[in-house]
PDB file of C-alpha atoms in Angstrom:
ATOM      1  CA  MET A   1     123.779 100.401 128.603  1.00  0.00           C
ATOM      2  CA  ILE A   2     121.127 102.833 128.204  1.00  0.00           C
ATOM      3  CA  VAL A   3     119.202 103.841 131.730  1.00  0.00           C
ATOM      4  CA  LEU A   4     116.275 106.036 132.317  1.00  0.00           C
ATOM      5  CA  GLU A   5     114.763 106.500 135.538  1.00  0.00           C
ATOM      6  CA  ASN A   6     111.760 109.047 136.995  1.00  0.00           C
ATOM      7  CA  ILE A   7     112.146 110.843 133.435  1.00  0.00           C
ATOM      8  CA  ASN A   8     109.632 113.841 133.555  1.00  0.00           C
ATOM      9  CA  LYS A   9     108.900 116.081 130.852  1.00  0.00           C
ATOM     10  CA  THR A  10     106.425 118.730 130.083  1.00  0.00           C
ATOM     11  CA  PHE A  11     105.966 120.941 127.117  1.00  0.00           C
ATOM     12  CA  ARG A  12     103.667 124.170 127.385  1.00  0.00           C
ATOM     13  CA  VAL A  13     101.344 124.467 124.308  1.00  0.00           C
ATOM     14  CA  ALA A  14      99.823 127.482 122.957  1.00  0.00           C
ATOM     15  CA  LYS A  15      95.970 127.247 122.518  1.00  0.00           C
ATOM     16  CA  ARG A  16      93.549 129.314 120.617  1.00  0.00           C
ATOM     17  CA  GLN A  17      89.989 129.199 119.187  1.00  0.00           C
ATOM     18  CA  ALA A  18      89.295 129.272 115.458  1.00  0.00           C
ATOM     19  CA  GLY A  19      88.142 133.162 114.098  1.00  0.00           C
ATOM     20  CA  PHE A  20      90.041 136.439 112.846  1.00  0.00           C
ATOM     21  CA  GLY A  21      89.108 138.139 116.341  1.00  0.00           C
ATOM     22  CA  ARG A  22      90.317 135.520 118.409  1.00  0.00           C
ATOM     23  CA  ALA A  23      93.219 135.563 116.645  1.00  0.00           C
ATOM     24  CA  VAL A  24      93.762 139.426 117.398  1.00  0.00           C
ATOM     25  CA  LYS A  25      93.165 138.475 121.177  1.00  0.00           C
ATOM     26  CA  ALA A  26      95.611 135.850 120.790  1.00  0.00           C
ATOM     27  CA  LEU A  27      98.052 138.664 120.265  1.00  0.00           C
ATOM     28  CA  PHE A  28      98.014 140.281 123.126  1.00  0.00           C
ATOM     29  CA  SER A  29      96.712 137.581 125.760  1.00  0.00           C
ATOM     30  CA  ARG A  30      97.906 133.760 124.992  1.00  0.00           C
ATOM     31  CA  GLU A  31      96.143 130.737 126.697  1.00  0.00           C
ATOM     32  CA  TYR A  32      98.352 128.005 127.393  1.00  0.00           C
ATOM     33  CA  GLU A  33      98.324 123.922 128.926  1.00  0.00           C
ATOM     34  CA  LEU A  34     100.679 121.726 129.777  1.00  0.00           C
ATOM     35  CA  VAL A  35     101.215 118.771 128.331  1.00  0.00           C
ATOM     36  CA  HIS A  36     102.385 116.028 130.082  1.00  0.00           C
ATOM     37  CA  ALA A  37     104.633 114.002 127.400  1.00  0.00           C
ATOM     38  CA  LEU A  38     106.354 112.505 130.243  1.00  0.00           C
ATOM     39  CA  SER A  39     105.544 110.673 133.427  1.00  0.00           C
ATOM     40  CA  ASP A  40     108.070 108.832 135.590  1.00  0.00           C
ATOM     41  CA  VAL A  41     109.568 106.643 132.337  1.00  0.00           C
ATOM     42  CA  ASN A  42     112.077 104.225 133.864  1.00  0.00           C
ATOM     43  CA  PHE A  43     113.849 101.575 131.439  1.00  0.00           C
ATOM     44  CA  LYS A  44     117.310  99.620 131.041  1.00  0.00           C
ATOM     45  CA  ILE A  45     118.319  98.706 127.209  1.00  0.00           C
ATOM     46  CA  HIS A  46     121.114  96.211 127.930  1.00  0.00           C
ATOM     47  CA  ASP A  47     124.530  96.498 125.303  1.00  0.00           C
ATOM     48  CA  GLY A  48     123.420  94.614 122.034  1.00  0.00           C
ATOM     49  CA  GLU A  49     119.730  94.473 122.248  1.00  0.00           C
ATOM     50  CA  MET A  50     117.136  94.769 120.284  1.00  0.00           C
ATOM     51  CA  VAL A  51     114.065  96.361 121.663  1.00  0.00           C
ATOM     52  CA  GLY A  52     110.315  97.482 120.307  1.00  0.00           C
ATOM     53  CA  TYR A  53     109.241 101.091 121.955  1.00  0.00           C
ATOM     54  CA  ILE A  54     105.681 101.221 121.320  1.00  0.00           C
ATOM     55  CA  GLY A  55     101.990 102.946 121.373  1.00  0.00           C
ATOM     56  CA  PRO A  56      99.782 104.582 119.981  1.00  0.00           C
ATOM     57  CA  ASN A  57     100.243 108.407 118.381  1.00  0.00           C
ATOM     58  CA  GLY A  58     101.307 110.864 121.471  1.00  0.00           C
ATOM     59  CA  ALA A  59     102.213 108.612 123.796  1.00  0.00           C
ATOM     60  CA  GLY A  60     105.666 109.632 124.663  1.00  0.00           C
ATOM     61  CA  LYS A  61     107.638 107.844 121.768  1.00  0.00           C
ATOM     62  CA  SER A  62     109.170 110.284 120.059  1.00  0.00           C
ATOM     63  CA  THR A  63     109.640 112.256 123.094  1.00  0.00           C
ATOM     64  CA  THR A  64     111.779 109.710 124.439  1.00  0.00           C
ATOM     65  CA  ILE A  65     114.103 108.768 121.473  1.00  0.00           C
ATOM     66  CA  LYS A  66     115.041 113.056 121.306  1.00  0.00           C
ATOM     67  CA  ILE A  67     116.010 112.597 125.203  1.00  0.00           C
ATOM     68  CA  MET A  68     118.021 109.927 124.649  1.00  0.00           C
ATOM     69  CA  CYS A  69     119.365 111.324 121.597  1.00  0.00           C
ATOM     70  CA  GLY A  70     120.210 114.444 123.772  1.00  0.00           C
ATOM     71  CA  ILE A  71     117.643 116.784 121.379  1.00  0.00           C
ATOM     72  CA  LEU A  72     115.621 117.304 124.452  1.00  0.00           C
ATOM     73  CA  THR A  73     116.152 117.972 128.217  1.00  0.00           C
ATOM     74  CA  PRO A  74     113.826 116.927 130.844  1.00  0.00           C
ATOM     75  CA  ASP A  75     112.005 117.945 133.500  1.00  0.00           C
ATOM     76  CA  SER A  76     113.617 115.992 135.833  1.00  0.00           C
ATOM     77  CA  GLY A  77     114.809 112.535 136.337  1.00  0.00           C
ATOM     78  CA  SER A  78     118.119 111.253 134.830  1.00  0.00           C
ATOM     79  CA  CYS A  79     119.423 109.721 131.474  1.00  0.00           C
ATOM     80  CA  GLU A  80     122.646 107.858 130.592  1.00  0.00           C
ATOM     81  CA  VAL A  81     123.279 105.803 127.465  1.00  0.00           C
ATOM     82  CA  ASP A  82     127.228 104.354 128.034  1.00  0.00           C
ATOM     83  CA  GLY A  83     127.863 105.949 130.862  1.00  0.00           C
ATOM     84  CA  ARG A  84     126.567 109.828 129.145  1.00  0.00           C
ATOM     85  CA  VAL A  85     124.208 111.850 130.158  1.00  0.00           C
ATOM     86  CA  PRO A  86     123.009 113.430 126.393  1.00  0.00           C
ATOM     87  CA  TRP A  87     121.547 116.331 126.622  1.00  0.00           C
ATOM     88  CA  LYS A  88     125.238 117.425 128.760  1.00  0.00           C
ATOM     89  CA  GLU A  89     127.239 115.662 126.208  1.00  0.00           C
ATOM     90  CA  ARG A  90     126.096 115.972 123.176  1.00  0.00           C
ATOM     91  CA  VAL A  91     129.221 116.034 120.873  1.00  0.00           C
ATOM     92  CA  ALA A  92     130.608 112.983 122.966  1.00  0.00           C
ATOM     93  CA  HIS A  93     126.902 111.377 122.733  1.00  0.00           C
ATOM     94  CA  VAL A  94     126.263 111.611 118.979  1.00  0.00           C
ATOM     95  CA  ARG A  95     129.466 110.255 117.898  1.00  0.00           C
ATOM     96  CA  GLU A  96     128.767 106.676 118.982  1.00  0.00           C
ATOM     97  CA  ILE A  97     124.351 107.001 118.085  1.00  0.00           C
ATOM     98  CA  GLY A  98     122.721 106.848 114.852  1.00  0.00           C
ATOM     99  CA  VAL A  99     119.321 108.296 114.033  1.00  0.00           C
ATOM    100  CA  VAL A 100     116.611 107.652 111.940  1.00  0.00           C
ATOM    101  CA  PHE A 101     113.463 109.614 112.000  1.00  0.00           C
ATOM    102  CA  GLY A 102     110.962 108.229 109.561  1.00  0.00           C
ATOM    103  CA  GLN A 103     109.852 111.545 108.574  1.00  0.00           C
ATOM    104  CA  ARG A 104     112.496 113.879 108.306  1.00  0.00           C
ATOM    105  CA  SER A 105     115.922 113.613 106.169  1.00  0.00           C
ATOM    106  CA  GLN A 106     119.331 114.347 107.074  1.00  0.00           C
ATOM    107  CA  LEU A 107     120.915 114.296 103.109  1.00  0.00           C
ATOM    108  CA  TRP A 108     120.548 117.362 101.626  1.00  0.00           C
ATOM    109  CA  TRP A 109     117.775 118.022  99.185  1.00  0.00           C
ATOM    110  CA  ASP A 110     119.419 119.121  95.761  1.00  0.00           C
ATOM    111  CA  VAL A 111     122.968 116.543  96.257  1.00  0.00           C
ATOM    112  CA  PRO A 112     123.963 113.548  95.041  1.00  0.00           C
ATOM    113  CA  VAL A 113     123.754 111.211  98.010  1.00  0.00           C
ATOM    114  CA  ILE A 114     127.231 111.225  97.806  1.00  0.00           C
ATOM    115  CA  ASP A 115     127.775 114.192  98.829  1.00  0.00           C
ATOM    116  CA  SER A 116     125.368 114.197 101.763  1.00  0.00           C
ATOM    117  CA  PHE A 117     127.638 111.006 102.889  1.00  0.00           C
ATOM    118  CA  GLU A 118     130.772 112.633 102.543  1.00  0.00           C
ATOM    119  CA  LEU A 119     129.606 115.534 104.311  1.00  0.00           C
ATOM    120  CA  ILE A 120     128.729 112.933 107.179  1.00  0.00           C
ATOM    121  CA  ARG A 121     132.033 111.829 107.183  1.00  0.00           C
ATOM    122  CA  ASP A 122     133.321 115.253 108.045  1.00  0.00           C
ATOM    123  CA  ILE A 123     130.522 115.886 110.531  1.00  0.00           C
ATOM    124  CA  TYR A 124     131.886 112.792 111.908  1.00  0.00           C
ATOM    125  CA  LYS A 125     135.802 113.241 111.973  1.00  0.00           C
ATOM    126  CA  VAL A 126     135.237 109.665 110.457  1.00  0.00           C
ATOM    127  CA  ASP A 127     139.026 109.168 109.135  1.00  0.00           C
ATOM    128  CA  GLN A 128     138.877 107.851 105.759  1.00  0.00           C
ATOM    129  CA  LYS A 129     139.690 104.062 105.568  1.00  0.00           C
ATOM    130  CA  ARG A 130     137.537 103.464 108.138  1.00  0.00           C
ATOM    131  CA  TYR A 131     134.517 105.586 106.296  1.00  0.00           C
ATOM    132  CA  LYS A 132     135.606 103.762 102.694  1.00  0.00           C
ATOM    133  CA  ASN A 133     135.433 100.104 104.684  1.00  0.00           C
ATOM    134  CA  ASN A 134     131.782 101.526 105.743  1.00  0.00           C
ATOM    135  CA  LEU A 135     130.084 103.119 103.068  1.00  0.00           C
ATOM    136  CA  ASP A 136     131.419 100.207 101.137  1.00  0.00           C
ATOM    137  CA  GLU A 137     129.736  97.213 103.547  1.00  0.00           C
ATOM    138  CA  LEU A 138     126.699  99.755 103.724  1.00  0.00           C
ATOM    139  CA  THR A 139     126.416 100.419  99.386  1.00  0.00           C
ATOM    140  CA  GLU A 140     126.396  96.458  98.995  1.00  0.00           C
ATOM    141  CA  LEU A 141     124.106  95.345 102.413  1.00  0.00           C
ATOM    142  CA  LEU A 142     121.356  97.839 101.434  1.00  0.00           C
ATOM    143  CA  ASP A 143     121.751  97.450  97.814  1.00  0.00           C
ATOM    144  CA  LEU A 144     122.449 102.123  97.037  1.00  0.00           C
ATOM    145  CA  GLY A 145     125.008 100.582  93.865  1.00  0.00           C
ATOM    146  CA  GLU A 146     123.831 104.038  91.532  1.00  0.00           C
ATOM    147  CA  ILE A 147     121.493 105.260  93.744  1.00  0.00           C
ATOM    148  CA  VAL A 148     124.630 107.876  95.822  1.00  0.00           C
ATOM    149  CA  LYS A 149     125.214 109.153  93.007  1.00  0.00           C
ATOM    150  CA  THR A 150     121.073 110.774  92.610  1.00  0.00           C
ATOM    151  CA  PRO A 151     120.256 113.501  94.702  1.00  0.00           C
ATOM    152  CA  ALA A 152     117.947 112.931  97.301  1.00  0.00           C
ATOM    153  CA  ARG A 153     114.933 114.255  95.765  1.00  0.00           C
ATOM    154  CA  SER A 154     115.011 112.276  92.749  1.00  0.00           C
ATOM    155  CA  LEU A 155     114.361 109.366  95.201  1.00  0.00           C
ATOM    156  CA  SER A 156     111.476 106.590  95.613  1.00  0.00           C
ATOM    157  CA  LEU A 157     110.856 106.835  99.224  1.00  0.00           C
ATOM    158  CA  GLY A 158     112.082 103.041  99.635  1.00  0.00           C
ATOM    159  CA  GLN A 159     115.104 104.447  98.135  1.00  0.00           C
ATOM    160  CA  ARG A 160     116.139 107.328 100.376  1.00  0.00           C
ATOM    161  CA  MET A 161     115.183 105.348 103.777  1.00  0.00           C
ATOM    162  CA  ARG A 162     117.795 103.243 102.939  1.00  0.00           C
ATOM    163  CA  CYS A 163     119.860 106.088 102.017  1.00  0.00           C
ATOM    164  CA  GLU A 164     118.921 107.198 105.377  1.00  0.00           C
ATOM    165  CA  ILE A 165     120.087 104.192 107.523  1.00  0.00           C
ATOM    166  CA  ALA A 166     123.703 103.884 105.697  1.00  0.00           C
ATOM    167  CA  ALA A 167     123.877 107.707 106.809  1.00  0.00           C
ATOM    168  CA  SER A 168     123.207 106.875 110.081  1.00  0.00           C
ATOM    169  CA  LEU A 169     125.685 103.871 109.964  1.00  0.00           C
ATOM    170  CA  LEU A 170     128.749 105.839 108.700  1.00  0.00           C
ATOM    171  CA  HIS A 171     130.448 106.346 111.828  1.00  0.00           C
ATOM    172  CA  SER A 172     130.009 102.638 113.506  1.00  0.00           C
ATOM    173  CA  PRO A 173     127.705 103.805 116.459  1.00  0.00           C
ATOM    174  CA  ARG A 174     127.217 101.645 118.871  1.00  0.00           C
ATOM    175  CA  THR A 175     123.707 102.619 119.735  1.00  0.00           C
ATOM    176  CA  LEU A 176     120.619 102.841 116.479  1.00  0.00           C
ATOM    177  CA  PHE A 177     117.463 104.639 117.415  1.00  0.00           C
ATOM    178  CA  LEU A 178     115.224 103.871 114.262  1.00  0.00           C
ATOM    179  CA  ASP A 179     111.916 106.251 114.492  1.00  0.00           C
ATOM    180  CA  GLU A 180     108.958 105.091 112.378  1.00  0.00           C
ATOM    181  CA  PRO A 181     111.987 103.553 109.999  1.00  0.00           C
ATOM    182  CA  THR A 182     109.796 101.825 107.511  1.00  0.00           C
ATOM    183  CA  ILE A 183     107.042 104.148 107.193  1.00  0.00           C
ATOM    184  CA  GLY A 184     105.697 104.697 103.726  1.00  0.00           C
ATOM    185  CA  LEU A 185     108.067 101.831 102.148  1.00  0.00           C
ATOM    186  CA  ASP A 186     106.456  98.942  99.772  1.00  0.00           C
ATOM    187  CA  ALA A 187     106.702  94.763 100.958  1.00  0.00           C
ATOM    188  CA  VAL A 188     110.181  94.786  98.880  1.00  0.00           C
ATOM    189  CA  SER A 189     111.784  97.459 100.836  1.00  0.00           C
ATOM    190  CA  LYS A 190     110.411  96.425 104.190  1.00  0.00           C
ATOM    191  CA  ILE A 191     111.509  93.291 104.218  1.00  0.00           C
ATOM    192  CA  ALA A 192     115.100  94.687 102.858  1.00  0.00           C
ATOM    193  CA  VAL A 193     115.338  97.368 105.314  1.00  0.00           C
ATOM    194  CA  ARG A 194     114.746  94.595 108.431  1.00  0.00           C
ATOM    195  CA  GLN A 195     117.308  92.442 107.050  1.00  0.00           C
ATOM    196  CA  PHE A 196     119.403  94.817 107.136  1.00  0.00           C
ATOM    197  CA  ILE A 197     118.788  95.627 110.895  1.00  0.00           C
ATOM    198  CA  ARG A 198     118.606  92.426 111.851  1.00  0.00           C
ATOM    199  CA  LYS A 199     122.335  91.650 109.976  1.00  0.00           C
ATOM    200  CA  GLN A 200     123.736  95.151 111.650  1.00  0.00           C
ATOM    201  CA  ASN A 201     122.839  93.781 115.585  1.00  0.00           C
ATOM    202  CA  ALA A 202     124.021  90.250 114.529  1.00  0.00           C
ATOM    203  CA  GLU A 203     127.404  91.322 112.900  1.00  0.00           C
ATOM    204  CA  HIS A 204     128.463  94.564 115.103  1.00  0.00           C
ATOM    205  CA  GLY A 205     125.879  94.175 118.071  1.00  0.00           C
ATOM    206  CA  THR A 206     124.282  97.098 117.857  1.00  0.00           C
ATOM    207  CA  THR A 207     121.675  98.100 119.889  1.00  0.00           C
ATOM    208  CA  VAL A 208     118.607  98.869 118.895  1.00  0.00           C
ATOM    209  CA  ILE A 209     115.917 100.623 120.025  1.00  0.00           C
ATOM    210  CA  LEU A 210     112.784 100.896 117.431  1.00  0.00           C
ATOM    211  CA  THR A 211     109.488 102.875 117.476  1.00  0.00           C
ATOM    212  CA  THR A 212     106.953 102.129 114.949  1.00  0.00           C
ATOM    213  CA  HIS A 213     103.390 101.396 114.558  1.00  0.00           C
ATOM    214  CA  ASP A 214     103.687  98.583 112.219  1.00  0.00           C
ATOM    215  CA  MET A 215     104.025  95.657 114.172  1.00  0.00           C
ATOM    216  CA  GLN A 216     105.486  93.365 111.642  1.00  0.00           C
ATOM    217  CA  ASP A 217     108.616  94.949 112.335  1.00  0.00           C
ATOM    218  CA  ILE A 218     108.418  94.370 116.132  1.00  0.00           C
ATOM    219  CA  GLU A 219     107.667  90.541 114.997  1.00  0.00           C
ATOM    220  CA  ALA A 220     110.105  91.049 112.814  1.00  0.00           C
ATOM    221  CA  LEU A 221     113.187  92.494 114.711  1.00  0.00           C
ATOM    222  CA  THR A 222     112.684  92.607 118.498  1.00  0.00           C
ATOM    223  CA  GLU A 223     112.407  90.229 121.138  1.00  0.00           C
ATOM    224  CA  ARG A 224     111.174  92.402 123.847  1.00  0.00           C
ATOM    225  CA  ILE A 225     108.575  95.190 123.980  1.00  0.00           C
ATOM    226  CA  LEU A 226     108.378  98.566 126.229  1.00  0.00           C
ATOM    227  CA  LEU A 227     104.306  99.776 125.514  1.00  0.00           C
ATOM    228  CA  ILE A 228     103.930 103.565 126.735  1.00  0.00           C
ATOM    229  CA  GLY A 229     100.844 105.291 126.760  1.00  0.00           C
ATOM    230  CA  LYS A 230      99.768 108.669 128.398  1.00  0.00           C
ATOM    231  CA  GLY A 231     103.469 109.172 128.827  1.00  0.00           C
ATOM    232  CA  GLN A 232     103.826 106.651 131.257  1.00  0.00           C
ATOM    233  CA  ILE A 233     106.203 102.614 130.675  1.00  0.00           C
ATOM    234  CA  LEU A 234     102.752 100.116 131.506  1.00  0.00           C
ATOM    235  CA  LEU A 235     104.234  96.591 130.217  1.00  0.00           C
ATOM    236  CA  ASP A 236     108.015  95.888 129.518  1.00  0.00           C
ATOM    237  CA  GLY A 237     108.191  92.171 128.366  1.00  0.00           C
ATOM    238  CA  SER A 238     109.207  89.754 125.979  1.00  0.00           C
ATOM    239  CA  LEU A 239     108.073  89.253 122.648  1.00  0.00           C
ATOM    240  CA  ASP A 240     107.627  85.847 123.150  1.00  0.00           C
ATOM    241  CA  GLU A 241     105.095  86.676 127.087  1.00  0.00           C
ATOM    242  CA  LEU A 242     103.287  89.029 124.787  1.00  0.00           C
ATOM    243  CA  LYS A 243     102.366  85.842 122.416  1.00  0.00           C
ATOM    244  CA  ARG A 244     101.509  83.874 125.014  1.00  0.00           C
ATOM    245  CA  ARG A 245      99.394  86.368 126.723  1.00  0.00           C
ATOM    246  CA  GLY A 246      97.257  86.093 123.274  1.00  0.00           C
ATOM    247  CA  GLY A 247      97.328  82.666 122.576  1.00  0.00           C
ATOM    248  CA  GLU A 248      96.044  82.342 119.148  1.00  0.00           C
ATOM    249  CA  GLN A 249      95.010  86.112 118.494  1.00  0.00           C
ATOM    250  CA  LYS A 250      97.553  88.539 116.142  1.00  0.00           C
ATOM    251  CA  ILE A 251     100.532  91.012 117.099  1.00  0.00           C
ATOM    252  CA  GLU A 252      98.023  93.448 115.515  1.00  0.00           C
ATOM    253  CA  GLU A 253      95.252  92.084 117.807  1.00  0.00           C
ATOM    254  CA  ILE A 254      96.949  92.207 120.879  1.00  0.00           C
ATOM    255  CA  VAL A 255      98.535  95.115 120.876  1.00  0.00           C
ATOM    256  CA  ALA A 256      94.617  96.567 119.978  1.00  0.00           C
ATOM    257  CA  ALA A 257      94.010  94.659 123.386  1.00  0.00           C
ATOM    258  CA  LEU A 258      96.518  96.303 125.608  1.00  0.00           C
ATOM    259  CA  TYR A 259      95.561  99.625 124.951  1.00  0.00           C
ATOM    260  CA  LYS A 260      91.746  99.181 125.486  1.00  0.00           C
ATOM    261  CA  GLU A 261      93.367  97.288 128.401  1.00  0.00           C
ATOM    262  CA  TYR A 262      95.150 100.339 129.714  1.00  0.00           C
ATOM    263  CA  GLN A 263      93.067 102.655 128.225  1.00  0.00           C
ATOM    264  CA  ILE A 264      95.308 104.375 125.818  1.00  0.00           C
TER     265      ILE A 264
END
């Protein structure tokens, strides 16, 4: 279970106007702005749930994910993932979670993907038998085949994202964080990724937290929606409730109406 209670996070961001003179002045006297990324965020996610975490750019989605992964420490509040405090128990925590950031890679750029997988196995200390079973299953389900013999830099975006998802699951995590996992993918690749995530959840009971701007991903994968805006949770409910609220509207139109309603 994932439990967040009254999570707050503020960033101190340096600001300056354009121009060489102002750049020189900023060397000696900087102006800062406080950005409140999260304000009293509260929610619970039960084991095996698939939850869509949605909101506009800058709403606080990625900040929340990074706190749950242990990358960031909140200013105040509490966060527990399966009884662990992520930023205090980093080593134990990362063994039980998988993370895919759509715009960042965990694969080494110039070596074959399989070499990256082997290194990840060493990092997570996965025993050889479990690693082989997981690799065989992931290779078949994600249709990796010859792809794993290719350097990451030579892969298409869709091929690389399938490898990224496989890399995040080699150590059999209980919880999977997906931050824009289908960004930039073609329709065929998106369908393949969605089918795999559903299968992973159904067969292994993996808890999935999905952040995305693609509402088709949300419809295909999740049953519950968390809407965040300006660092605050504005809506927590089922996808069916959201659809009933919107009547005959498409899910994209319903979400756009919510953004307008909450002025985000």
